[in-house]
Short mmCIF file of C-alpha atoms and ligand atoms in Angstrom, two decimals:
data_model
loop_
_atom_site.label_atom_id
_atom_site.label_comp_id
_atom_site.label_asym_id
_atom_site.label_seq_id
_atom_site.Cartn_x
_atom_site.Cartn_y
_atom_site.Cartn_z
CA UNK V 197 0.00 0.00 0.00
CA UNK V 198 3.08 1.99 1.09
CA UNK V 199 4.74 3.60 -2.38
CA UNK V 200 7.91 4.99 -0.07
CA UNK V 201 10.55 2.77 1.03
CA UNK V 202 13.48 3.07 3.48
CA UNK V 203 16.57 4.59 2.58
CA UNK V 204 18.53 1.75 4.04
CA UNK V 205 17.12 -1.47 3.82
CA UNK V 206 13.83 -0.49 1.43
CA UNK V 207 11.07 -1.84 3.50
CA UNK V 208 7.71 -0.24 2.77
CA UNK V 209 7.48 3.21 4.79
CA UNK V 210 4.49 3.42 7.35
CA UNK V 211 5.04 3.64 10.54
CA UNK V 212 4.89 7.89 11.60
CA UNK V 213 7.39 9.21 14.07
CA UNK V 214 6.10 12.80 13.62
CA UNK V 215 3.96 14.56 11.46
CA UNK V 216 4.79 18.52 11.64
CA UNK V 217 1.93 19.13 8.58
CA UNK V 218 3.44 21.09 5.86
CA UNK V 219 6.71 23.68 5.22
CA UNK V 220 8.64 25.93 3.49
CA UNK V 221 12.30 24.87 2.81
CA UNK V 222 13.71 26.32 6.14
CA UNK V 223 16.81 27.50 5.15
CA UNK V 224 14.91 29.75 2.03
CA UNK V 225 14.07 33.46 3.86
CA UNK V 226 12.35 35.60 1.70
CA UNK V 227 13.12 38.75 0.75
CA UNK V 228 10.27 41.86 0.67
CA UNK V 229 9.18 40.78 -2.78
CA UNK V 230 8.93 36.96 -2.35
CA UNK V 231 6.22 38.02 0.82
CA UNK V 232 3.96 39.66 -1.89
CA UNK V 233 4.27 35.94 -3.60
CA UNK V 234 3.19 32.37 -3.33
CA UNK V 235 5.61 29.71 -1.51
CA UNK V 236 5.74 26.36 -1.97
CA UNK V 237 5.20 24.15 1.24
CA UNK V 238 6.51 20.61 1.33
CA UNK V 239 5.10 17.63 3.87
CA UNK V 240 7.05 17.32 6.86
CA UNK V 241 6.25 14.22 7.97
CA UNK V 242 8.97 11.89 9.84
CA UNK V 243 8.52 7.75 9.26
CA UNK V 244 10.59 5.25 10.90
CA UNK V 245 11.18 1.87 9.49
CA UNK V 246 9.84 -0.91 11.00
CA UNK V 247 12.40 -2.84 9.94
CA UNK V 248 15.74 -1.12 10.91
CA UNK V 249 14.55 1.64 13.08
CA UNK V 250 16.09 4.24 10.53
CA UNK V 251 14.38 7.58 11.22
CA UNK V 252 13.81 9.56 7.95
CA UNK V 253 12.07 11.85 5.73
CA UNK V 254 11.28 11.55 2.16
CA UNK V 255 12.86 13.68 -0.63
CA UNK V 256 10.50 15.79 -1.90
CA UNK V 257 12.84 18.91 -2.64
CA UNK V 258 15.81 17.55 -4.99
CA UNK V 259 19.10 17.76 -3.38
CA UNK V 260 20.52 19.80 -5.99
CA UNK V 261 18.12 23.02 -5.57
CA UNK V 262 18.50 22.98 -1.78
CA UNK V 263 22.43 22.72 -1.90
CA UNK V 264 23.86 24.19 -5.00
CA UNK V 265 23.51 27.70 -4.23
CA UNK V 266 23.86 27.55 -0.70
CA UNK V 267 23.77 30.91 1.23
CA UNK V 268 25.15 29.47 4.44
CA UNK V 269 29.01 30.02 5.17
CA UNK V 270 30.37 27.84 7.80
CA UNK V 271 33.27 30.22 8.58
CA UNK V 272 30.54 32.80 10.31
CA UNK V 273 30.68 31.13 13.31
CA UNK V 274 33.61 31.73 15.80
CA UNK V 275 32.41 28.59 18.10
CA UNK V 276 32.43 26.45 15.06
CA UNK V 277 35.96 27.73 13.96
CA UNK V 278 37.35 26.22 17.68
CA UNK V 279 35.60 23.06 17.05
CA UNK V 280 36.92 22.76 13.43
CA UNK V 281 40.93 23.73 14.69
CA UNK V 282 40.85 21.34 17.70
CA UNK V 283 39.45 18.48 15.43
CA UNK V 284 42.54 19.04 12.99
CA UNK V 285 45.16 19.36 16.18
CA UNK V 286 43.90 16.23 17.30
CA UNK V 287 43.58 13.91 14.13
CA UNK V 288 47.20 15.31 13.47
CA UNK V 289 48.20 13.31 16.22
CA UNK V 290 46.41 10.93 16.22
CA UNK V 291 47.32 9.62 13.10
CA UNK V 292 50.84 10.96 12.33
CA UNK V 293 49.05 13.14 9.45
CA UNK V 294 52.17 14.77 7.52
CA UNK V 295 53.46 16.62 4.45
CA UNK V 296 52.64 13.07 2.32
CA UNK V 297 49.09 12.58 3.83
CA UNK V 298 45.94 13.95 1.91
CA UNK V 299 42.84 15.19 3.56
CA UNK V 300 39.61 14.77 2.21
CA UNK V 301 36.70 16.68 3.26
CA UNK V 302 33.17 15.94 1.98
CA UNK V 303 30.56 19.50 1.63
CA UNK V 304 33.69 21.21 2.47
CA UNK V 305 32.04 24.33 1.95
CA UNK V 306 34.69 27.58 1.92
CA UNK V 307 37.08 25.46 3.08
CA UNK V 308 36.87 26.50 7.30
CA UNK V 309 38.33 22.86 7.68
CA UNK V 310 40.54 22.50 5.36
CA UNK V 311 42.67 25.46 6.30
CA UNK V 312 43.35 24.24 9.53
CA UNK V 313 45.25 21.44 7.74
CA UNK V 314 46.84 23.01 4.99
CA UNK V 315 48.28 25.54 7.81
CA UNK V 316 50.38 22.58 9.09
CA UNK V 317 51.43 21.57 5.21
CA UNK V 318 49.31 18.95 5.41
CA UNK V 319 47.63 18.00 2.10
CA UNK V 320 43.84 18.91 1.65
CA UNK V 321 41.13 18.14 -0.87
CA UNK V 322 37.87 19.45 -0.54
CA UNK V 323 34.84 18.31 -2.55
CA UNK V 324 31.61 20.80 -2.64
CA UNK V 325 28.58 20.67 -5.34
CA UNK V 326 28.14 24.73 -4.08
CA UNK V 327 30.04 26.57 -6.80
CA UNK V 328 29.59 29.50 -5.36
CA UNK V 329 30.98 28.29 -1.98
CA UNK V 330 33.65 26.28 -3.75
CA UNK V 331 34.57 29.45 -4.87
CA UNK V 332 35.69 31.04 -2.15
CA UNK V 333 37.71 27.81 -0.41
CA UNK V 334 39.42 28.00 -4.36
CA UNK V 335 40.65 31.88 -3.93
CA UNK V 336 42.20 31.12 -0.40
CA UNK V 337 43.93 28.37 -2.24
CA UNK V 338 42.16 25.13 -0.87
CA UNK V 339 42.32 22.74 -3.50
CA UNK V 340 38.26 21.60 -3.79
CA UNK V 341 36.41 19.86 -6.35
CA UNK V 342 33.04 20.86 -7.37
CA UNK V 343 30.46 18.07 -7.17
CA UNK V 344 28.59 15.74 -5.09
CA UNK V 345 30.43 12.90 -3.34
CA UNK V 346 29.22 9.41 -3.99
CA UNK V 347 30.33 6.60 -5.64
CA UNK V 348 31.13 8.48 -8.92
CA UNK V 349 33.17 11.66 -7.57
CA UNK V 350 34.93 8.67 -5.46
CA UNK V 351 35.99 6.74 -8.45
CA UNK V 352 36.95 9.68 -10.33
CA UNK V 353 38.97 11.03 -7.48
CA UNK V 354 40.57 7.48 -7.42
CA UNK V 355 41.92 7.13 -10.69
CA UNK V 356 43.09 10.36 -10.42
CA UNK V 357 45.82 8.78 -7.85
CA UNK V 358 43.76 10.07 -4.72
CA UNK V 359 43.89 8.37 -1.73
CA UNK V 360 42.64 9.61 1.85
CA UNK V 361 44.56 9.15 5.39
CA UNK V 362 41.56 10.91 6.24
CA UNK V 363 37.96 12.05 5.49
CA UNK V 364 35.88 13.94 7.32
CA UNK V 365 32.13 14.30 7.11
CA UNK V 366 30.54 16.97 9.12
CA UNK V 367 26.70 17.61 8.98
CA UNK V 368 26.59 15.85 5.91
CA UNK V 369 25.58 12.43 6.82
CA UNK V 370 22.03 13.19 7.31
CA UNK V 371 21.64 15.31 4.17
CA UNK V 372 22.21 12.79 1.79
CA UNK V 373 18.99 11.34 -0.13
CA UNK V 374 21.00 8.86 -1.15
CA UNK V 375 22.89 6.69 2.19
CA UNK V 376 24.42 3.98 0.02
CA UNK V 377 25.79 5.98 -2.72
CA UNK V 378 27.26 8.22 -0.53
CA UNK V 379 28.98 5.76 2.08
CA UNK V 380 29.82 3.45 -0.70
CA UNK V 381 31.88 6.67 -1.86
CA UNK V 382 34.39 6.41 1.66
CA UNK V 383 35.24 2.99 0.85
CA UNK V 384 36.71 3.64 -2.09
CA UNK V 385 38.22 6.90 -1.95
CA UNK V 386 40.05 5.99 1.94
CA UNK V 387 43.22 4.41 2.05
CA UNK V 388 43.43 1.09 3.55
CA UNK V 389 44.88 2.05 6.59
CA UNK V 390 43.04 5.62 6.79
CA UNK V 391 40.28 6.94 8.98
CA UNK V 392 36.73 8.59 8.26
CA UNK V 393 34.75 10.39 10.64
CA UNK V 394 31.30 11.76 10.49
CA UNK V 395 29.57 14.03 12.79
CA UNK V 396 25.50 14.01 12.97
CA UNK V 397 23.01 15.13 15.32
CA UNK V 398 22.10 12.36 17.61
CA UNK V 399 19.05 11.03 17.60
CA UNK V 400 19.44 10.26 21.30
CA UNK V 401 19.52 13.44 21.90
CA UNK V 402 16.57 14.59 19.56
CA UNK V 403 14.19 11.66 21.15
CA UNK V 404 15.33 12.95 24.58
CA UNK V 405 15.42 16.56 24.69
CA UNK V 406 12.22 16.68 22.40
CA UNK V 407 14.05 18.29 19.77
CA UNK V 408 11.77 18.64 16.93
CA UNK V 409 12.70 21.62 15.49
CA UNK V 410 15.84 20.28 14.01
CA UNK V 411 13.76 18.24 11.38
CA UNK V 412 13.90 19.71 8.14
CA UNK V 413 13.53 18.70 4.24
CA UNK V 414 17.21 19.18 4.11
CA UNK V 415 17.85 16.84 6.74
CA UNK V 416 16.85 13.67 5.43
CA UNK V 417 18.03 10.99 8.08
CA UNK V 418 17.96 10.92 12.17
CA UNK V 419 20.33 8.74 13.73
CA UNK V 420 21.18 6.75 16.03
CA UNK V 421 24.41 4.50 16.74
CA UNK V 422 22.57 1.49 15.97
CA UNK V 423 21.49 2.13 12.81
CA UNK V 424 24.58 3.99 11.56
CA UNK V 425 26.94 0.88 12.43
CA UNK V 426 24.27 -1.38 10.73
CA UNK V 427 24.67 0.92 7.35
CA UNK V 428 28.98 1.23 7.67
CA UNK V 429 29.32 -3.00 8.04
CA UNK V 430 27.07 -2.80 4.73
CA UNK V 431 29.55 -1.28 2.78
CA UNK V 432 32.44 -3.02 4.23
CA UNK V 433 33.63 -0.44 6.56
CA UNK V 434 33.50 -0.60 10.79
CA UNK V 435 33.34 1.57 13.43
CA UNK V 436 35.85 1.92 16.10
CA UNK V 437 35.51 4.56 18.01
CA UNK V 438 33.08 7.09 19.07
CA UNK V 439 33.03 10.48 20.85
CA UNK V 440 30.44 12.89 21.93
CA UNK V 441 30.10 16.25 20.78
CA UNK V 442 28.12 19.28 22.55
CA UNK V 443 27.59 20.44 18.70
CA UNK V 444 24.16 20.78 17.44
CA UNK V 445 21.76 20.15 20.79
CA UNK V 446 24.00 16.73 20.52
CA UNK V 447 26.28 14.91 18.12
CA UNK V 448 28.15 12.02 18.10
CA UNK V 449 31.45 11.69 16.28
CA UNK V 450 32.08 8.25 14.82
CA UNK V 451 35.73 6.86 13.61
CA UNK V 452 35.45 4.53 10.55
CA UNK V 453 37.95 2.30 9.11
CA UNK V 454 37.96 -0.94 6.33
CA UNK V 455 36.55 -4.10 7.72
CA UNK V 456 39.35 -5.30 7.73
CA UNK V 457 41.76 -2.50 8.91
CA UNK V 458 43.77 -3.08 12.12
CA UNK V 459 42.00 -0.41 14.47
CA UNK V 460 41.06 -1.89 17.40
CA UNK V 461 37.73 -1.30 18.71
CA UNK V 462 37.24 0.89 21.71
CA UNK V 463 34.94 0.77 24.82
CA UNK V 464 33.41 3.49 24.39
CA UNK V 465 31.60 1.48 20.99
CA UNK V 466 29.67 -0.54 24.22
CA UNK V 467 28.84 2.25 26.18
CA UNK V 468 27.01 3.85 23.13
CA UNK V 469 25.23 1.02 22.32
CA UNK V 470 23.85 0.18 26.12
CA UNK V 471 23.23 3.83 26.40
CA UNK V 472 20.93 3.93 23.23
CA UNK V 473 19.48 0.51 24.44
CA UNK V 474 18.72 1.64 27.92
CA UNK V 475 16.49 4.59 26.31
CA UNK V 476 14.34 2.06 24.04
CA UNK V 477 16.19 2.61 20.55
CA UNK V 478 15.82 -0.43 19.55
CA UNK V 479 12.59 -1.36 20.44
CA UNK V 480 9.42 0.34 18.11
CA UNK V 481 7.78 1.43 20.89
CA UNK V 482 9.68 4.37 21.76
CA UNK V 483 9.43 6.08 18.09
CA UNK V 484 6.13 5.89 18.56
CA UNK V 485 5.42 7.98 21.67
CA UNK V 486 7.29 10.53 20.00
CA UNK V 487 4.65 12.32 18.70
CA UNK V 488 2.58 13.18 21.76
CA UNK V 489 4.99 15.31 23.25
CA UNK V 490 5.35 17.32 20.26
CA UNK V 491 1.89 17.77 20.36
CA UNK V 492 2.14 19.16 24.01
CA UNK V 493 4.62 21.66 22.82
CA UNK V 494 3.04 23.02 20.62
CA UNK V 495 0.18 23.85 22.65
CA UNK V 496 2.44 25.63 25.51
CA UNK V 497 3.97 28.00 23.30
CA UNK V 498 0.59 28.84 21.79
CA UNK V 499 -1.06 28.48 25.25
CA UNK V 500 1.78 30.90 26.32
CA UNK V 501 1.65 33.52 23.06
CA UNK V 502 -2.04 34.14 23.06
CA UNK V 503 -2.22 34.41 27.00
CA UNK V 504 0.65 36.66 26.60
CA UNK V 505 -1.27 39.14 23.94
CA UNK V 506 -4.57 38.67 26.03
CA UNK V 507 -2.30 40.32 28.27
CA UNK V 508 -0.87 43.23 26.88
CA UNK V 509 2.56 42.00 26.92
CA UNK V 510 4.41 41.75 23.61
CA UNK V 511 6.73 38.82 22.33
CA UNK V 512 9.93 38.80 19.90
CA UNK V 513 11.90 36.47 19.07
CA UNK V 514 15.69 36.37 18.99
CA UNK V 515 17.78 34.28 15.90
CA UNK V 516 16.93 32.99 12.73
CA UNK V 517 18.07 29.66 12.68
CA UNK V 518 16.30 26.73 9.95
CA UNK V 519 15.04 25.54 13.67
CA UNK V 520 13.08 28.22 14.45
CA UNK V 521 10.89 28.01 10.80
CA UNK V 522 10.20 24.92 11.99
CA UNK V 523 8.79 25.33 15.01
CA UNK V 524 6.82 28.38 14.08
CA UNK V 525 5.75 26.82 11.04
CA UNK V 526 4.16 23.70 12.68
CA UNK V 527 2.94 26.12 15.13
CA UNK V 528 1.19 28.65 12.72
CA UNK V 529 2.88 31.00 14.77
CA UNK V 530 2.62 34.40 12.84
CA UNK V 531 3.44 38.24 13.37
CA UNK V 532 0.27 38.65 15.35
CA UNK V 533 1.51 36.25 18.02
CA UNK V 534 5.38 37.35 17.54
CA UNK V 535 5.74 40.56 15.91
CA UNK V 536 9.21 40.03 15.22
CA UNK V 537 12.60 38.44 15.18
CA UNK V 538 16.67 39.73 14.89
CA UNK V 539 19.72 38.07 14.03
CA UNK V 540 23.55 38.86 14.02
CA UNK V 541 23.39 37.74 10.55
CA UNK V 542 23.72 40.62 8.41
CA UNK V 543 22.49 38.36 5.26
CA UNK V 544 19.51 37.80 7.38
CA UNK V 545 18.40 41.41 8.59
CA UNK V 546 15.93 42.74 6.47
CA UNK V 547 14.52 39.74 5.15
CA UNK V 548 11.31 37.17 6.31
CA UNK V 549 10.98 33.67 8.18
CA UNK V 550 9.53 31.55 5.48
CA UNK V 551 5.93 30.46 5.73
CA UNK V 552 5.17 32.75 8.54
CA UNK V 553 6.47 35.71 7.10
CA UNK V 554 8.09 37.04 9.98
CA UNK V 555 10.26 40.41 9.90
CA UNK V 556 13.58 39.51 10.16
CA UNK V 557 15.83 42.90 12.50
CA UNK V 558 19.28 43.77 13.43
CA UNK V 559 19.04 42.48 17.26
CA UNK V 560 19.24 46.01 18.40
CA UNK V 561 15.84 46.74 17.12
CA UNK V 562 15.16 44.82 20.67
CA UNK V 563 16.29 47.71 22.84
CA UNK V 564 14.15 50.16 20.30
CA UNK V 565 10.82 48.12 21.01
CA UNK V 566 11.65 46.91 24.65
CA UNK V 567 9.74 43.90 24.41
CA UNK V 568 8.18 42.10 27.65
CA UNK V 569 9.53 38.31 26.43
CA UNK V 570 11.92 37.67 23.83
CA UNK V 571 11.71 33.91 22.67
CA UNK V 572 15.05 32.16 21.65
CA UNK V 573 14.55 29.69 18.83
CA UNK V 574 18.40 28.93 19.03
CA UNK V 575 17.76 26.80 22.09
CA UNK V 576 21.50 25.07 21.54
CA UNK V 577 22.92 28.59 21.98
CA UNK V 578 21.06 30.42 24.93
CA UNK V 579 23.33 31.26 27.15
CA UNK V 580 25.70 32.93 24.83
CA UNK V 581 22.46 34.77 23.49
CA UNK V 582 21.03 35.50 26.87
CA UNK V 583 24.45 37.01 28.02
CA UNK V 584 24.81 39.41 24.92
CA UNK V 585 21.20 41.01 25.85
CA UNK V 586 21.13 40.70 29.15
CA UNK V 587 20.07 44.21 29.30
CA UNK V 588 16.75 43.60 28.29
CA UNK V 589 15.87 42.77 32.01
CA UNK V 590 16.62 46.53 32.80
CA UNK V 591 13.38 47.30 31.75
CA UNK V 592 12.06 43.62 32.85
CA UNK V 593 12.40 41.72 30.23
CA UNK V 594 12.26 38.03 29.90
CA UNK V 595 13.82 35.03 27.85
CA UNK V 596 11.70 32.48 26.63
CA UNK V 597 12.35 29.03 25.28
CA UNK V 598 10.02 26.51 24.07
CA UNK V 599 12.16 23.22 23.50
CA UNK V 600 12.50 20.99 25.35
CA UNK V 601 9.81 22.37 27.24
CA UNK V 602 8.03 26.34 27.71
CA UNK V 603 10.55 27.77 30.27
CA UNK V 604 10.38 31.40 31.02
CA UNK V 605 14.14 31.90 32.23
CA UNK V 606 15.35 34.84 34.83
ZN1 ZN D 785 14.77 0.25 6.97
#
C-alpha cells in the first residue's frame, strides 16, 4: 500500500514518528518581494522503518536546488571555527598526518576545515557541489572539487591517484537522499589504513530533549548509533571509536575504518550502544510515543503567546536559525503572536521567516521596542544569546524558550 521505502534497507514506509503538517524549505528566507508571492510548502512528515529503526524523511525537494547555491558560510561562526581547529590538532596526532598525507573533506564548503590542515602543510582536498561556496575555499587556495560525493566523484577522485589518510564528514551524513551511494563513496576513496569520521546530530539526543525543530527537508536521516553501524558493516567499513560532541543540541562523532583494517575497537563502541538501548532505541515502541509530546509543545507555546497578547505583553523572538521556521511553522505562529525576530546575521536582517512571514531585525531593534519576552529559537545557543542582551531585564524583560519544554528563564 506503502509507495515509499526506506533509505537503508527499502522496507515499505508506514510507521509515523512525527507529522509537523506542511513547510517551506527552512533555510529559504524571503526577501520583501517573495512576501507579496506564493511559496511552496513541502510535507514534513517523519517515518521510521519498521524494519531497521532508521528515522527519515522523504525527498521531496531535490538535493541539488536545496544545496547548489547555498547561502550558508560555515566560517561565520567563531564557536564552530574552535571546534573545526581542535578536530585538525587532534587527528594530526592521532594519526601521524604529515606533508605526504591527503585530507579529504566531503561539503567542504569555503574550506573552514581544510585550512586548519593546509596551515600545518598537510595536504587537503575538498569536494563541494556549491560553486559558489567552492569558490571562495578555491581563492584562499584550498584545492576543492566541485560536485557531489558518492560513488562516482569517489571513483573519479581514485583514478586520479587520490587516496585519503583521512575524510571527514561533518553535517553531511544526514543530508544525503542517497545513504548507500554516498557511504559506498568512503570505501573507495580511503586508504586502507586511513580513517573517516562523520559528525550528525544524535538522535538520542533529539528523542530525549524533544528536539523537533531540528527536522527539516534538508535533513533527510535521524540517527542513532545502531542504525549507523548497521549501514557502515554494509559497505564493508567498521566503526571503532566514538566520541560525543556538545555540537548541534547533541552529536556524536564516529571513527570509521575498512573491515578489515587493524584499528582496534574501543569501549566506548559498548557504552554507546547500552546507552541507546537503555532509552528504548531499539525497540518500536519508543518512536512511537514521540509524537505526543510534540503535540504538548506546541500547545504551551501557543497556550503561552495568546495568554501573553490577552495580556498586553508583547513577544519577539531572537535568531533565525532553519530551527526556528520549523517550530513556528508547525505552530502557525505568525506576526500577530510574535511581531518580530533579529539576528547577528547581516544576510539575514531585512529579510522574512519563510511560511510565517516574519520580519527579520538587526538584534538592536530589541532595545528600540523593549519587548516584555523575547523567545530564543536557538535553544542550543542560549546562554551565549542571553548574556549578549542581558540588558533587556533593565526594563524587565524576559527570555523564553520553548524546547524541550516552555521555560520562562530569569
Ligand atoms: Zn529500513
Amino acid at each position: 500500500m506503502s509507495s515509499k521505502h526506506c533509505r537503508f534497507c527499502n522496507a515499505a514506509l508506514e510507521r509515523t514518528f512525527v507529522d509537523l503538517g506542511r513547510s517551506p524549505l527552512a533555510n529559504s528566507l524571503l526577501s520583501a518581494d517573495d512576501v507579496e508571492r506564493g511559496e511552496t510548502f513541502y510535507p514534513l512528515h517523519v517515518y521510521v522503518c519498521d524494519n531497521c529503526l532508521l528515522v527519515q524523511l522523504q525527498e521531496f525537494a531535490r538535493a541539488e536546488s536545496i544545496f547548489t547555491d547555498y547561502l550558508y558560510f560555515s566560517s561565520y561562526s567563531e564557536l564552530w571555527l574552535r571546534h573545526c581547529r581542535d578536530y585538525a590538532e587532534q587527528m594530526t596526532k592521532r594519526y601521524s598526518l604529515g606533508e605526504r598525507s591527503l585530507v579529504v573533506e566531503i561539503a567542504s564548503n569555503d574550506g573552514y576545515l581544510l585550512q586548519y590542515f593546509k596551515q600545518r602543510g598537510i595536504g587537503v582536498l575538498g569536494v563541494e557541489p556549491a560553486a559558489n561556496v567552492a569558490k571562495v575555499a578555491q581563492d584562499k587556495g584550498i584545492d576543492t572539487d566541485v560536485a557531489f560525493f558518492g560513488r562516482e566523484t569517489a571513483r573519479r577522485l581514485a583514478d586520479a591517484g587520490k587516496s585519503a589518510d583521512l575524510m571527514a564528514a561533518n553535517n553531511v551524513l544526514a543530508h544525503v537522499p542517497d545513504l548507500h551511494d554516498f557511504v559506498a563513496g568512503f570505501k573507495v576513496l580511503l586508504k586502507p589504513t586511513g580513517t573517516a569520521t562523520f559528525e550528525f546530530p544524535h538522535l538520542l539526543n533529539l528523542i530525549e530533549e524533544k528536539q523537533f525543530d531540528t527536522i527539516y527537508h534538508e535533513h533527510f536521516s535521524y540517527l542513532s548509533f545502531l542504525v549507523v553501524d548497521r549501514i557502515f558493516a554494509h559497505h564493508g567499513l567498521r566503526i571503532y571509536d566514538v566520541e560525543r560532541l556538545p555540537t548541534h543540541g547533541g552529536s556524536l562523532r564516529i571513527f570509521v575504518c575498512h573491515a578489515d583494517a587493524s584499528f582496534a575497537r574501543t569501549g566506548r563502541i559498548d557504552e554507546m550502544i547500552s546507552a541507546e538501548r537503555e532509552a528504548g532505541l531499539d525497540r518500536i515502541e519508543t518512536y512511537d510515543e514521540f509524537a505526543d509530546t510534540v503535540i504538548d509543545i506546541k500547545c504551551d507555546l501557543l497556550g503561552f503567546l495568546v495568554e501573553a497578547r490577552r495580556n498586553g505583553k508583547s513577544v519577539v523572538g531572537y535568531g533565525a536559525p532553519a530551527k526556528g521556521n520549523t517550530l513556528l511553522n508547525y505552530c502557525g505562529v505568525g506576526p500577530e503572536l510574535l511581531s518580530y525576530t533579529v539576528d547577528i546575521s547581516p544576510h539575514k536582517q531585512g529579510r522574512y521567516l519563510p511560511g510565517v512571514q516574519i520580519p527579520i531585525y538587526a538584534p538592536e531593534r530589541i532595545f528600540e521596542t523593549r519587548p516584555d519576552y523575547v523567545l530564543i529559537l536557538p535553544w542550543n545557543i542560549k546562554e551565549e544569546i542571553m548574556g549578549r542582551m542581558a540588558a533587556i531585564r533593565q526594563w524587565g524583560g524576559k527570555f523564553v524558550i520553548a524546547i524541550p519544554a516552555l521555560a520562562i528563564l530569569s
